[in-house]
Short mmCIF file of C-alpha atoms and ligand atoms in Angstrom, two decimals:
data_model
loop_
_atom_site.label_atom_id
_atom_site.label_comp_id
_atom_site.label_asym_id
_atom_site.label_seq_id
_atom_site.Cartn_x
_atom_site.Cartn_y
_atom_site.Cartn_z
CA MET A 6 0.00 0.00 0.00
CA THR A 7 1.47 3.35 -1.00
CA GLU A 8 1.55 6.37 1.29
CA ALA A 9 0.60 9.60 -0.51
CA VAL A 10 3.22 12.35 -0.55
CA SER A 11 1.19 14.84 1.45
CA VAL A 12 -1.16 13.35 3.99
CA LYS A 13 -3.71 15.85 5.21
CA LYS A 14 -4.20 16.06 8.98
CA LEU A 15 -7.92 16.34 9.66
CA THR A 16 -9.66 17.93 12.66
CA HIS A 17 -12.81 17.79 14.72
CA PHE A 18 -15.54 20.43 14.39
CA ILE A 19 -16.34 21.79 17.82
CA ASN A 20 -18.15 24.98 18.80
CA GLY A 21 -18.21 26.17 15.21
CA GLU A 22 -14.51 25.69 14.56
CA LEU A 23 -12.24 23.11 12.96
CA VAL A 24 -10.26 21.99 16.00
CA GLU A 25 -7.06 19.96 16.03
CA GLY A 26 -7.08 16.69 17.92
CA LYS A 27 -5.28 16.73 21.27
CA SER A 28 -4.79 12.99 21.57
CA ARG A 29 -1.89 12.69 19.08
CA SER A 30 -3.57 9.48 18.05
CA TYR A 31 -4.63 9.35 14.39
CA SER A 32 -6.34 6.82 12.14
CA LYS A 33 -5.51 6.56 8.42
CA VAL A 34 -8.07 7.50 5.80
CA TYR A 35 -7.64 5.73 2.45
CA ASN A 36 -8.65 6.29 -1.12
CA PRO A 37 -10.05 2.76 -1.58
CA SER A 38 -9.60 2.96 -5.37
CA THR A 39 -5.83 3.40 -5.14
CA GLY A 40 -4.99 2.10 -1.68
CA GLU A 41 -3.28 5.42 -0.92
CA VAL A 42 -3.44 7.07 2.48
CA ILE A 43 -5.07 10.44 1.79
CA ALA A 44 -5.55 11.81 5.29
CA GLU A 45 -5.21 11.14 8.97
CA VAL A 46 -8.14 11.65 11.27
CA PRO A 47 -7.72 12.45 14.96
CA ILE A 48 -9.06 9.93 17.45
CA ALA A 49 -10.81 11.89 20.19
CA THR A 50 -10.22 11.07 23.82
CA ALA A 51 -13.03 10.91 26.34
CA GLU A 52 -11.92 14.29 27.65
CA GLU A 53 -12.11 15.96 24.23
CA THR A 54 -15.55 14.44 23.75
CA ARG A 55 -16.62 15.81 27.15
CA GLU A 56 -15.47 19.29 26.10
CA ALA A 57 -17.49 19.03 22.89
CA ILE A 58 -20.55 17.92 24.87
CA ALA A 59 -20.13 20.89 27.22
CA ALA A 60 -19.99 23.32 24.27
CA ALA A 61 -23.15 21.76 22.81
CA LYS A 62 -24.91 22.01 26.17
CA ALA A 63 -24.06 25.72 26.42
CA ALA A 64 -25.36 26.37 22.89
CA PHE A 65 -28.61 24.45 23.31
CA PRO A 66 -30.92 26.89 25.21
CA ALA A 67 -30.67 29.71 22.66
CA TRP A 68 -31.33 27.30 19.77
CA ARG A 69 -34.27 25.74 21.63
CA ASP A 70 -35.73 29.20 22.23
CA LEU A 71 -35.53 30.24 18.57
CA SER A 72 -38.82 29.88 16.72
CA VAL A 73 -39.23 26.66 14.72
CA ALA A 74 -39.68 28.77 11.60
CA LYS A 75 -36.31 30.50 12.14
CA ARG A 76 -34.64 27.15 12.67
CA ALA A 77 -36.22 25.88 9.45
CA GLU A 78 -34.76 28.89 7.62
CA VAL A 79 -31.25 27.75 8.56
CA LEU A 80 -32.02 24.31 7.15
CA MET A 81 -33.27 25.87 3.92
CA ARG A 82 -30.00 27.75 3.50
CA PHE A 83 -28.06 24.57 4.34
CA ARG A 84 -30.01 22.68 1.65
CA TYR A 85 -29.19 25.35 -0.89
CA LEU A 86 -25.48 25.21 0.02
CA ILE A 87 -25.38 21.44 -0.52
CA THR A 88 -26.67 21.86 -4.06
CA GLU A 89 -24.33 24.82 -4.65
CA ASN A 90 -21.28 22.83 -3.56
CA MET A 91 -22.33 19.57 -5.21
CA ASP A 92 -19.19 18.92 -7.27
CA GLN A 93 -16.81 19.27 -4.36
CA LEU A 94 -19.12 17.25 -2.15
CA LEU A 95 -19.37 14.40 -4.67
CA ASP A 96 -15.63 14.38 -5.16
CA THR A 97 -15.06 14.12 -1.40
CA ILE A 98 -17.56 11.27 -1.06
CA CYS A 99 -16.14 9.33 -4.01
CA THR A 100 -12.52 9.80 -2.97
CA GLU A 101 -12.91 8.53 0.57
CA SER A 102 -15.61 5.89 -0.01
CA GLY A 103 -14.77 4.58 -3.50
CA LYS A 104 -18.36 5.04 -4.72
CA THR A 105 -19.08 5.82 -8.35
CA LEU A 106 -20.20 9.35 -9.14
CA GLU A 107 -23.69 8.19 -10.10
CA ASP A 108 -24.06 6.32 -6.82
CA ALA A 109 -22.77 9.26 -4.77
CA ARG A 110 -25.21 11.58 -6.55
CA GLY A 111 -28.05 9.23 -5.62
CA GLU A 112 -26.88 9.27 -2.02
CA VAL A 113 -26.86 13.07 -1.88
CA THR A 114 -30.38 13.15 -3.31
CA ARG A 115 -31.49 10.90 -0.49
CA ALA A 116 -29.66 13.06 2.06
CA LEU A 117 -31.56 16.08 0.78
CA GLU A 118 -34.85 14.26 1.40
CA SER A 119 -34.02 14.21 5.11
CA VAL A 120 -33.24 17.92 5.06
CA ASP A 121 -36.51 18.57 3.20
CA LEU A 122 -38.46 16.65 5.81
CA ALA A 123 -36.72 18.57 8.58
CA ILE A 124 -37.59 21.89 6.94
CA GLY A 125 -41.19 20.82 7.52
CA ALA A 126 -40.52 20.32 11.25
CA PRO A 127 -42.98 23.06 12.30
CA HIS A 128 -45.78 20.85 11.03
CA LEU A 129 -44.39 17.70 12.69
CA VAL A 130 -43.99 19.20 16.16
CA LYS A 131 -47.48 20.62 16.40
CA GLY A 132 -49.05 19.64 19.71
CA GLU A 133 -52.53 18.81 21.02
CA TYR A 134 -54.85 21.15 22.91
CA SER A 135 -58.04 20.55 24.89
CA VAL A 136 -60.15 23.26 26.46
CA ASN A 137 -62.03 23.00 29.74
CA VAL A 138 -60.86 19.52 30.69
CA GLY A 139 -62.19 20.30 34.18
CA GLY A 140 -62.91 23.38 36.29
CA GLN A 141 -61.78 25.99 33.72
CA ILE A 142 -58.60 24.06 33.11
CA ASN A 143 -57.15 23.81 29.62
CA ALA A 144 -54.60 21.10 28.79
CA TYR A 145 -52.01 20.86 26.05
CA SER A 146 -49.32 18.43 25.06
CA ALA A 147 -46.32 19.93 23.30
CA LYS A 148 -43.08 18.55 21.93
CA TYR A 149 -39.86 19.93 23.40
CA PRO A 150 -36.32 19.19 22.23
CA LEU A 151 -34.28 16.77 24.31
CA GLY A 152 -31.09 18.83 24.63
CA VAL A 153 -27.77 17.34 23.52
CA VAL A 154 -28.20 14.27 21.32
CA ALA A 155 -25.64 12.11 19.51
CA ALA A 156 -25.41 10.29 16.20
CA ILE A 157 -22.87 7.58 15.42
CA SER A 158 -22.53 6.78 11.73
CA PRO A 159 -21.22 4.00 9.49
CA PHE A 160 -18.81 4.40 6.56
CA ASN A 161 -21.06 3.34 3.71
CA PHE A 162 -23.17 6.49 3.34
CA PRO A 163 -20.85 9.39 4.23
CA ILE A 164 -23.62 12.00 3.88
CA MET A 165 -27.00 10.29 3.65
CA VAL A 166 -26.92 8.52 7.00
CA PRO A 167 -25.42 11.39 9.07
CA LEU A 168 -28.01 13.81 7.68
CA ALA A 169 -30.84 11.29 8.12
CA GLN A 170 -29.77 10.97 11.75
CA THR A 171 -29.32 14.67 12.47
CA SER A 172 -31.38 17.03 10.26
CA MET A 173 -34.62 16.56 12.18
CA ALA A 174 -32.81 16.56 15.52
CA ILE A 175 -31.45 20.02 14.70
CA ALA A 176 -34.72 21.30 13.24
CA VAL A 177 -36.69 20.44 16.38
CA GLY A 178 -34.22 22.33 18.54
CA ASN A 179 -31.52 19.95 19.77
CA ALA A 180 -27.74 20.33 19.75
CA VAL A 181 -26.21 17.41 17.86
CA ILE A 182 -22.90 15.63 18.21
CA LEU A 183 -21.95 13.43 15.29
CA LYS A 184 -19.32 10.72 15.71
CA ALA A 185 -18.61 10.24 12.02
CA SER A 186 -17.08 7.04 10.68
CA GLU A 187 -13.32 7.25 11.01
CA LYS A 188 -13.13 5.71 7.51
CA VAL A 189 -14.98 8.60 5.80
CA PRO A 190 -14.56 11.68 8.02
CA MET A 191 -13.89 14.22 5.27
CA THR A 192 -17.51 14.43 4.09
CA SER A 193 -18.79 15.26 7.59
CA LEU A 194 -16.15 17.97 8.02
CA PHE A 195 -17.13 19.44 4.65
CA VAL A 196 -20.79 19.36 5.73
CA SER A 197 -19.80 21.13 8.98
CA GLU A 198 -18.57 24.11 7.01
CA LEU A 199 -21.85 24.24 5.11
CA TRP A 200 -23.82 24.29 8.37
CA LYS A 201 -21.66 27.17 9.56
CA LYS A 202 -22.18 29.11 6.32
CA ALA A 203 -25.94 28.44 6.58
CA GLY A 204 -25.95 30.34 9.88
CA LEU A 205 -26.33 27.47 12.33
CA PRO A 206 -25.15 28.78 15.71
CA ASP A 207 -21.84 27.41 17.01
CA GLY A 208 -22.20 24.30 19.15
CA ILE A 209 -25.43 23.05 17.55
CA TRP A 210 -23.61 20.80 15.07
CA THR A 211 -20.44 19.11 16.29
CA VAL A 212 -18.26 16.46 14.70
CA VAL A 213 -16.13 14.45 17.07
CA ASN A 214 -13.90 12.11 15.14
CA GLY A 215 -12.65 8.94 16.68
CA SER A 216 -13.79 5.51 17.70
CA LYS A 217 -14.57 3.61 20.90
CA ASP A 218 -13.45 6.19 23.48
CA ALA A 219 -15.53 8.95 21.94
CA VAL A 220 -18.53 6.64 21.54
CA ASN A 221 -18.30 5.40 25.13
CA GLU A 222 -18.22 8.97 26.42
CA LEU A 223 -21.35 9.77 24.39
CA LEU A 224 -23.03 6.67 25.82
CA GLU A 225 -22.11 7.39 29.42
CA ASN A 226 -22.20 11.18 29.68
CA PRO A 227 -25.37 12.28 31.53
CA THR A 228 -25.77 15.39 29.36
CA VAL A 229 -26.38 13.29 26.22
CA GLN A 230 -30.10 12.50 26.08
CA ALA A 231 -30.45 10.29 23.01
CA ILE A 232 -28.32 8.18 20.71
CA SER A 233 -29.01 7.42 17.07
CA PHE A 234 -26.67 4.68 15.88
CA VAL A 235 -26.31 3.12 12.42
CA GLY A 236 -23.74 0.39 11.79
CA SER A 237 -23.10 -3.32 12.14
CA THR A 238 -25.31 -5.52 14.29
CA PRO A 239 -22.83 -6.43 17.06
CA VAL A 240 -21.98 -2.76 17.63
CA ALA A 241 -25.67 -1.76 17.38
CA LYS A 242 -26.52 -4.24 20.12
CA TYR A 243 -23.69 -2.94 22.31
CA ILE A 244 -24.80 0.68 21.76
CA TYR A 245 -28.41 -0.13 22.58
CA GLU A 246 -27.60 -2.06 25.75
CA THR A 247 -25.03 0.43 27.03
CA GLY A 248 -27.10 3.50 26.14
CA ALA A 249 -30.14 2.00 27.88
CA LYS A 250 -28.02 1.23 30.94
CA TYR A 251 -27.15 4.92 31.17
CA GLY A 252 -30.80 5.92 30.80
CA LYS A 253 -30.72 7.17 27.23
CA ARG A 254 -33.23 6.96 24.45
CA VAL A 255 -31.54 4.77 21.81
CA THR A 256 -32.28 3.64 18.29
CA ALA A 257 -29.54 1.42 16.91
CA LEU A 258 -29.86 0.17 13.35
CA GLY A 259 -27.74 -2.85 12.46
CA GLY A 260 -26.77 -4.91 9.43
CA GLY A 261 -28.87 -6.59 6.76
CA LYS A 262 -29.05 -9.83 4.82
CA ASN A 263 -31.70 -9.05 2.28
CA ASN A 264 -33.50 -11.58 0.11
CA MET A 265 -35.17 -11.29 -3.28
CA VAL A 266 -37.81 -13.96 -3.89
CA VAL A 267 -38.50 -14.75 -7.54
CA MET A 268 -41.77 -16.45 -8.45
CA PRO A 269 -41.95 -18.63 -11.59
CA ASP A 270 -44.26 -16.13 -13.32
CA ALA A 271 -41.82 -13.19 -13.03
CA ASP A 272 -40.09 -11.74 -16.09
CA LEU A 273 -36.61 -13.18 -15.47
CA GLU A 274 -34.79 -10.74 -17.75
CA GLN A 275 -36.24 -7.87 -15.72
CA VAL A 276 -35.53 -9.69 -12.45
CA ALA A 277 -31.88 -10.22 -13.43
CA ASN A 278 -31.40 -6.52 -14.19
CA ALA A 279 -33.08 -5.52 -10.94
CA PHE A 280 -31.01 -8.01 -8.93
CA ILE A 281 -27.68 -6.98 -10.41
CA GLY A 282 -28.14 -3.29 -9.59
CA ALA A 283 -29.51 -3.97 -6.11
CA ALA A 284 -26.99 -6.68 -5.30
CA TYR A 285 -23.70 -5.28 -6.63
CA GLY A 286 -24.29 -1.49 -6.65
CA ALA A 287 -21.86 0.34 -4.33
CA ALA A 288 -19.82 -2.91 -4.23
CA SER A 289 -22.73 -4.36 -2.23
CA GLN A 290 -21.90 -2.05 0.69
CA ARG A 291 -25.47 -1.08 1.40
CA CYS A 292 -27.53 -2.26 4.34
CA MET A 293 -30.40 -2.71 1.86
CA ALA A 294 -28.34 -4.46 -0.84
CA ILE A 295 -29.83 -7.74 -2.00
CA SER A 296 -27.57 -10.50 -0.65
CA THR A 297 -29.53 -13.54 -1.73
CA ILE A 298 -31.79 -14.35 -4.63
CA VAL A 299 -34.38 -16.99 -3.82
CA PRO A 300 -35.90 -18.49 -6.98
CA VAL A 301 -38.99 -20.62 -6.46
CA GLY A 302 -38.74 -23.92 -8.38
CA GLU A 303 -35.73 -25.59 -10.04
CA GLU A 304 -36.72 -24.45 -13.51
CA THR A 305 -36.91 -20.80 -12.45
CA ALA A 306 -33.55 -21.18 -10.70
CA ASP A 307 -31.79 -22.78 -13.70
CA ARG A 308 -33.06 -20.18 -16.15
CA LEU A 309 -32.29 -17.28 -13.81
CA VAL A 310 -28.76 -18.40 -12.96
CA ALA A 311 -27.93 -18.74 -16.68
CA ILE A 312 -29.10 -15.16 -17.38
CA LEU A 313 -27.30 -13.81 -14.29
CA LYS A 314 -24.04 -15.56 -15.15
CA ASP A 315 -23.90 -13.86 -18.52
CA LYS A 316 -24.83 -10.40 -17.23
CA ILE A 317 -22.52 -10.53 -14.20
CA SER A 318 -19.55 -11.53 -16.36
CA LYS A 319 -19.94 -8.20 -18.20
CA LEU A 320 -19.86 -5.95 -15.12
CA LYS A 321 -17.02 -3.46 -14.89
CA VAL A 322 -15.28 -2.99 -11.55
CA GLY A 323 -13.03 0.04 -11.25
CA SER A 324 -12.36 3.48 -9.88
CA TYR A 325 -15.04 6.18 -10.02
CA THR A 326 -12.71 8.14 -12.26
CA GLU A 327 -12.95 5.48 -15.00
CA GLU A 328 -15.68 5.70 -17.61
CA GLY A 329 -18.33 2.98 -17.44
CA THR A 330 -17.52 1.66 -13.97
CA ASP A 331 -20.47 -0.26 -12.52
CA PHE A 332 -19.09 -0.39 -9.02
CA GLY A 333 -15.93 0.51 -7.16
CA PRO A 334 -13.76 -0.98 -4.45
CA VAL A 335 -14.75 -2.01 -0.94
CA ILE A 336 -13.74 0.27 1.89
CA SER A 337 -10.53 -1.34 3.17
CA LYS A 338 -7.89 -4.00 2.70
CA GLU A 339 -9.29 -5.86 5.74
CA SER A 340 -12.76 -5.79 4.27
CA LYS A 341 -11.47 -7.14 0.95
CA GLU A 342 -9.66 -9.97 2.70
CA SER A 343 -12.68 -10.94 4.78
CA ILE A 344 -14.93 -11.04 1.68
CA LEU A 345 -12.45 -13.22 -0.24
CA LYS A 346 -12.25 -15.53 2.79
CA ALA A 347 -16.04 -15.78 2.97
CA ILE A 348 -16.11 -16.86 -0.70
CA ASP A 349 -13.36 -19.47 -0.08
CA LEU A 350 -15.28 -20.85 2.88
CA ALA A 351 -18.58 -21.01 0.99
CA GLU A 352 -16.87 -22.95 -1.79
CA GLN A 353 -15.34 -25.36 0.74
CA GLN A 354 -18.77 -25.82 2.32
CA GLY A 355 -20.27 -26.85 -1.03
CA ALA A 356 -21.52 -23.70 -2.80
CA THR A 357 -21.15 -23.62 -6.60
CA VAL A 358 -19.13 -20.63 -7.80
CA VAL A 359 -20.98 -19.31 -10.86
CA ASN A 360 -19.09 -16.00 -11.20
CA ASP A 361 -15.76 -15.80 -9.43
CA GLY A 362 -14.88 -12.30 -8.26
CA ARG A 363 -11.55 -13.54 -6.90
CA GLU A 364 -10.30 -14.06 -10.44
CA VAL A 365 -10.96 -10.61 -11.89
CA ASP A 366 -7.71 -8.90 -13.03
CA ILE A 367 -8.13 -5.72 -11.01
CA VAL A 368 -8.61 -7.80 -7.84
CA LYS A 369 -5.21 -9.42 -8.26
CA ASN A 370 -3.24 -6.55 -9.76
CA SER A 371 -4.45 -3.31 -8.22
CA GLU A 372 -3.40 -1.67 -4.96
CA GLY A 373 -7.06 -0.62 -4.61
CA PHE A 374 -9.45 -2.68 -2.50
CA PHE A 375 -11.37 -4.31 -5.35
CA VAL A 376 -13.45 -7.48 -5.22
CA GLY A 377 -15.13 -8.74 -8.40
CA PRO A 378 -18.80 -9.68 -8.63
CA THR A 379 -19.29 -13.17 -7.25
CA LEU A 380 -22.38 -15.35 -7.52
CA LEU A 381 -22.64 -18.53 -5.44
CA ASP A 382 -25.33 -21.05 -6.34
CA ASN A 383 -26.76 -23.91 -4.26
CA VAL A 384 -26.17 -22.06 -1.01
CA THR A 385 -27.90 -23.78 1.90
CA LYS A 386 -28.78 -22.90 5.49
CA GLU A 387 -25.86 -24.92 6.81
CA MET A 388 -23.28 -22.64 5.13
CA ASP A 389 -21.84 -19.66 7.02
CA ILE A 390 -22.44 -17.33 4.09
CA CYS A 391 -26.16 -18.05 4.14
CA ASP A 392 -27.08 -15.82 7.05
CA GLN A 393 -23.97 -13.79 7.84
CA GLU A 394 -23.78 -10.28 6.41
CA VAL A 395 -20.98 -10.12 3.81
CA PHE A 396 -20.41 -6.42 3.14
CA GLY A 397 -19.07 -6.86 -0.39
CA PRO A 398 -19.97 -8.32 -3.79
CA ALA A 399 -20.39 -12.00 -2.87
CA ARG A 400 -24.05 -12.85 -3.45
CA ASN A 401 -25.99 -16.09 -3.01
CA VAL A 402 -28.61 -18.16 -4.77
CA VAL A 403 -30.79 -20.18 -2.39
CA ARG A 404 -33.14 -22.55 -4.24
CA VAL A 405 -36.57 -23.27 -2.72
CA GLY A 406 -39.57 -25.32 -3.81
CA SER A 407 -42.45 -22.99 -2.89
CA LEU A 408 -43.35 -19.50 -1.72
CA SER A 409 -44.07 -20.84 1.77
CA GLU A 410 -40.61 -22.36 1.90
CA ALA A 411 -39.11 -19.01 0.83
CA ILE A 412 -41.03 -17.19 3.57
CA ASP A 413 -39.95 -19.72 6.23
CA PHE A 414 -36.33 -19.49 5.08
CA ILE A 415 -36.38 -15.68 5.37
CA ASN A 416 -38.31 -15.55 8.65
CA ASP A 417 -35.77 -17.91 10.26
CA GLN A 418 -32.98 -15.40 9.70
CA GLU A 419 -31.80 -13.06 12.42
CA LEU A 420 -31.23 -10.04 10.19
CA ALA A 421 -34.48 -8.57 8.91
CA ASN A 422 -33.80 -5.23 7.27
CA GLY A 423 -35.18 -5.47 3.72
CA VAL A 424 -36.77 -8.06 1.45
CA THR A 425 -38.50 -8.11 -1.91
CA ILE A 426 -40.60 -10.36 -4.13
CA PHE A 427 -40.81 -10.34 -7.91
CA THR A 428 -44.08 -11.69 -9.28
CA ASN A 429 -47.12 -10.84 -11.38
CA ASP A 430 -49.38 -12.73 -8.99
CA GLY A 431 -51.25 -10.43 -6.59
CA ALA A 432 -52.23 -13.26 -4.27
CA ALA A 433 -48.60 -14.37 -3.90
CA ALA A 434 -47.53 -10.78 -3.23
CA ARG A 435 -50.25 -10.36 -0.61
CA LYS A 436 -49.32 -13.59 1.17
CA PHE A 437 -45.68 -12.45 1.13
CA THR A 438 -46.24 -8.93 2.48
CA THR A 439 -48.55 -10.30 5.20
CA GLU A 440 -46.43 -13.19 6.44
CA ILE A 441 -42.90 -11.87 6.03
CA ASP A 442 -41.25 -10.67 9.26
CA VAL A 443 -38.96 -8.00 7.82
CA GLY A 444 -39.00 -4.22 8.33
CA MET A 445 -38.92 -2.95 4.73
CA VAL A 446 -40.69 -4.91 2.02
CA GLY A 447 -40.70 -4.54 -1.76
CA VAL A 448 -43.05 -5.90 -4.40
CA ASN A 449 -41.32 -5.74 -7.79
CA VAL A 450 -39.05 -3.06 -6.28
CA PRO A 451 -35.43 -4.18 -5.98
CA ILE A 452 -34.31 -1.95 -3.09
CA PRO A 453 -37.35 -1.04 -1.01
CA ILE A 454 -35.60 1.77 0.84
CA PRO A 455 -38.36 4.14 1.93
CA VAL A 456 -38.27 7.72 0.70
CA GLY A 457 -37.24 10.34 3.26
CA TYR A 458 -40.78 11.08 4.45
CA HIS A 459 -41.51 7.45 5.33
CA ASN A 460 -40.05 5.64 8.33
CA PHE A 461 -36.98 3.49 7.76
CA ALA A 462 -35.93 0.54 9.94
CA GLY A 463 -35.57 -3.21 9.98
CA PHE A 464 -36.75 -5.78 12.51
CA LYS A 465 -35.00 -8.28 14.80
CA GLY A 466 -31.17 -8.14 14.60
CA SER A 467 -31.36 -5.21 12.16
CA ARG A 468 -32.72 -2.78 14.76
CA PHE A 469 -32.46 -2.35 18.52
CA GLY A 470 -34.86 0.19 20.02
CA GLU A 471 -38.10 1.60 18.71
CA GLY A 472 -37.17 4.63 16.63
CA HIS A 473 -36.82 4.93 12.87
CA MET A 474 -34.36 6.67 10.63
CA PHE A 475 -35.99 9.05 8.07
CA GLY A 476 -39.69 9.75 8.33
CA PRO A 477 -41.94 11.58 10.76
CA ASP A 478 -40.88 9.27 13.58
CA GLN A 479 -37.64 11.28 13.74
CA ALA A 480 -39.60 14.22 15.14
CA ARG A 481 -40.97 11.99 17.90
CA PHE A 482 -37.60 10.39 18.67
CA PHE A 483 -35.82 13.72 19.10
CA THR A 484 -38.49 15.41 21.24
CA LYS A 485 -40.17 14.79 24.56
CA THR A 486 -43.85 15.41 25.07
CA LYS A 487 -44.76 17.62 27.98
CA THR A 488 -48.38 17.91 29.04
CA VAL A 489 -49.45 21.14 30.72
CA SER A 490 -52.72 21.68 32.57
CA GLU A 491 -53.39 25.36 33.19
CA ARG A 492 -55.94 27.51 34.93
CA TRP A 493 -55.64 31.27 35.27
CA PRO A 494 -56.51 33.18 38.45
CA GLY A 495 -59.74 35.07 38.17
CA THR A 496 -61.42 32.63 35.82
CA THR A 497 -62.84 30.58 38.72
CA GLU A 498 -63.68 31.14 42.33
CA THR A 499 -61.13 30.13 44.95
CA THR A 500 -61.83 26.64 46.25
CA ALA A 501 -60.81 24.90 49.43
CA SER A 502 -58.08 22.22 49.46
CA THR A 503 -59.18 18.86 48.16
CA PHE A 504 -57.48 15.57 48.91
CA ALA A 505 -59.20 13.39 46.36
CA PHE A 506 -57.44 12.39 43.14
CA PRO A 507 -57.93 15.14 40.49
CA SER A 508 -61.00 14.37 38.39
CA ASN A 509 -63.34 16.35 36.20
CA ASP A 510 -66.37 15.87 38.44
P1 NAD B 7 -19.43 -0.40 12.29
O1 NAD B 7 -20.44 -1.01 13.19
O2 NAD B 7 -18.10 -1.01 12.22
O3 NAD B 7 -19.18 1.14 12.69
C1 NAD B 7 -20.25 2.05 12.83
C2 NAD B 7 -19.84 3.15 13.80
O4 NAD B 7 -19.60 2.58 15.09
C3 NAD B 7 -18.55 3.85 13.38
O5 NAD B 7 -18.69 5.22 13.63
C4 NAD B 7 -17.49 3.21 14.28
O6 NAD B 7 -16.43 4.08 14.58
C5 NAD B 7 -18.28 2.87 15.53
N1 NAD B 7 -17.77 1.68 16.20
C6 NAD B 7 -17.27 0.56 15.62
N2 NAD B 7 -16.94 -0.35 16.56
C7 NAD B 7 -17.25 0.19 17.75
C8 NAD B 7 -17.16 -0.27 19.09
N3 NAD B 7 -16.69 -1.47 19.38
N4 NAD B 7 -17.57 0.55 20.08
C9 NAD B 7 -18.08 1.76 19.80
N5 NAD B 7 -18.18 2.25 18.54
C10 NAD B 7 -17.79 1.48 17.53
O7 NAD B 7 -20.11 -0.32 10.84
P2 NAD B 7 -19.44 0.11 9.47
O8 NAD B 7 -18.50 -0.95 9.04
O9 NAD B 7 -18.95 1.51 9.55
O10 NAD B 7 -20.72 0.13 8.51
C11 NAD B 7 -21.23 -0.98 7.86
C12 NAD B 7 -22.34 -1.62 8.65
O11 NAD B 7 -23.40 -0.69 8.88
C13 NAD B 7 -22.99 -2.79 7.91
O12 NAD B 7 -23.24 -3.81 8.83
C14 NAD B 7 -24.29 -2.19 7.38
O13 NAD B 7 -25.30 -3.13 7.11
C15 NAD B 7 -24.65 -1.28 8.49
N6 NAD B 7 -25.58 -0.25 8.04
C16 NAD B 7 -26.87 -0.35 8.45
C17 NAD B 7 -27.80 0.57 8.02
C18 NAD B 7 -29.24 0.47 8.43
O14 NAD B 7 -29.98 1.39 8.17
N7 NAD B 7 -29.67 -0.59 9.07
C19 NAD B 7 -27.41 1.62 7.16
C20 NAD B 7 -26.07 1.70 6.79
C21 NAD B 7 -25.16 0.76 7.24
#
């Protein structure tokens, strides 16, 4: 792996300023397409994280007290700045994540949906009001911000996930601390400057770079009221359990192992195109990527695998700077090695290698972290690759005899983020959407990722806690409902003390 000539030293973003790390501990940031080190990101200590939390706490009351409409104005300016700075933003995302330009553009579009939803926060935080609930008393329930809240993000969506986790939190009046992924910190720092230019007061948006120490401080510090986590399942579970132990509101979204069921009546040419995009796009590094195709019936499976084999052999893996690249590298050398190992193991355990991504030239000859598109047929429940999330382009075919068998196979799995069915049969689709125990379901839609104004979350091992990412639920998650009962002197006659439980008699 080559070290670039000038390696940029990155910072945190605390109290409205880019701030150097004090720890002297740095983590390397790579360009996954070349294997070069392009930057070093500071790893925050618990003490630095505490200082950032204190600055956020001090900034919170003034932001809370600003009208929702004024807060929304800042978000509108922020949205405009994202579109104004699109080229630089896309370049930053592609360089540190390895995504293709087209994919990064799609991600930014999705990030903007979260900002759009947050601009509508005034509507989402409207309360409830009842008059004369008893003895000239009026009662209202209103949503108040929580205070300082934290978001911890994964590497695979450098802008979409952080903004999905934070835009609404800011709009409803909280001060947010983002612990960005140490693998893609440059995008969050770039976004920090846009928030500043948009007029967001210092301390309301903070980026603390780092890893475990910073995260543990966010989990344990009593000032932090809520944690929104997105990442792998083992870490999500840890975050949920630890956050709950320290009395915090936590939503922790984990990994996915998403299935695409193909009924015999589906148009297999169309299915193959849908599968390839959903399965291999972004080098399969999406929590909603299709991992496994589940054809119903041997004939469907044989025909589908033949079509897939031909199409997959024509995919182009390369850098985002190369014309015609279908997908880029995976995020790191370690990730590449673990994906190649998973393919080796699946083969040893009896899977049939239909397309072998280990044998693609760029995989063997480049310093970049490339893995070619791999399709494994005859995968069964006994194989490790069947239910473990492989965050890279090794995809499975699991053959089943009936729709019921497909549903049982999927419902037995621990990860339950997304799923889809391809069919022209309404009854089959209805049975599937009713019986399937998965959070986000598609019918003839390859990646059923909800749009920004619908709630997003999986079930079982794909989500710990009750909140959603995206959607109106964000406004609920980042606010607390206070109920006020009020009576004004002079509207009623003075009454003597009463010791009975308050009632409206
Ligand atoms: P990760 O779990 O390794 O890291 C996520 C975040 O947690 C990072 O900020 C990281 O620094 C931090 N972290 C890692 N280990 C930690 C530890 N032991 N203690 C405290 N903090 C820790 O995930 P990743 O590799 O960055 O991202 C890929 C994963 O995220 C995949 O599993 C993918 O499916 C999942 N993901 C899920 C969704 C969803 O909506 N469900 C969306 C995107 C990604």
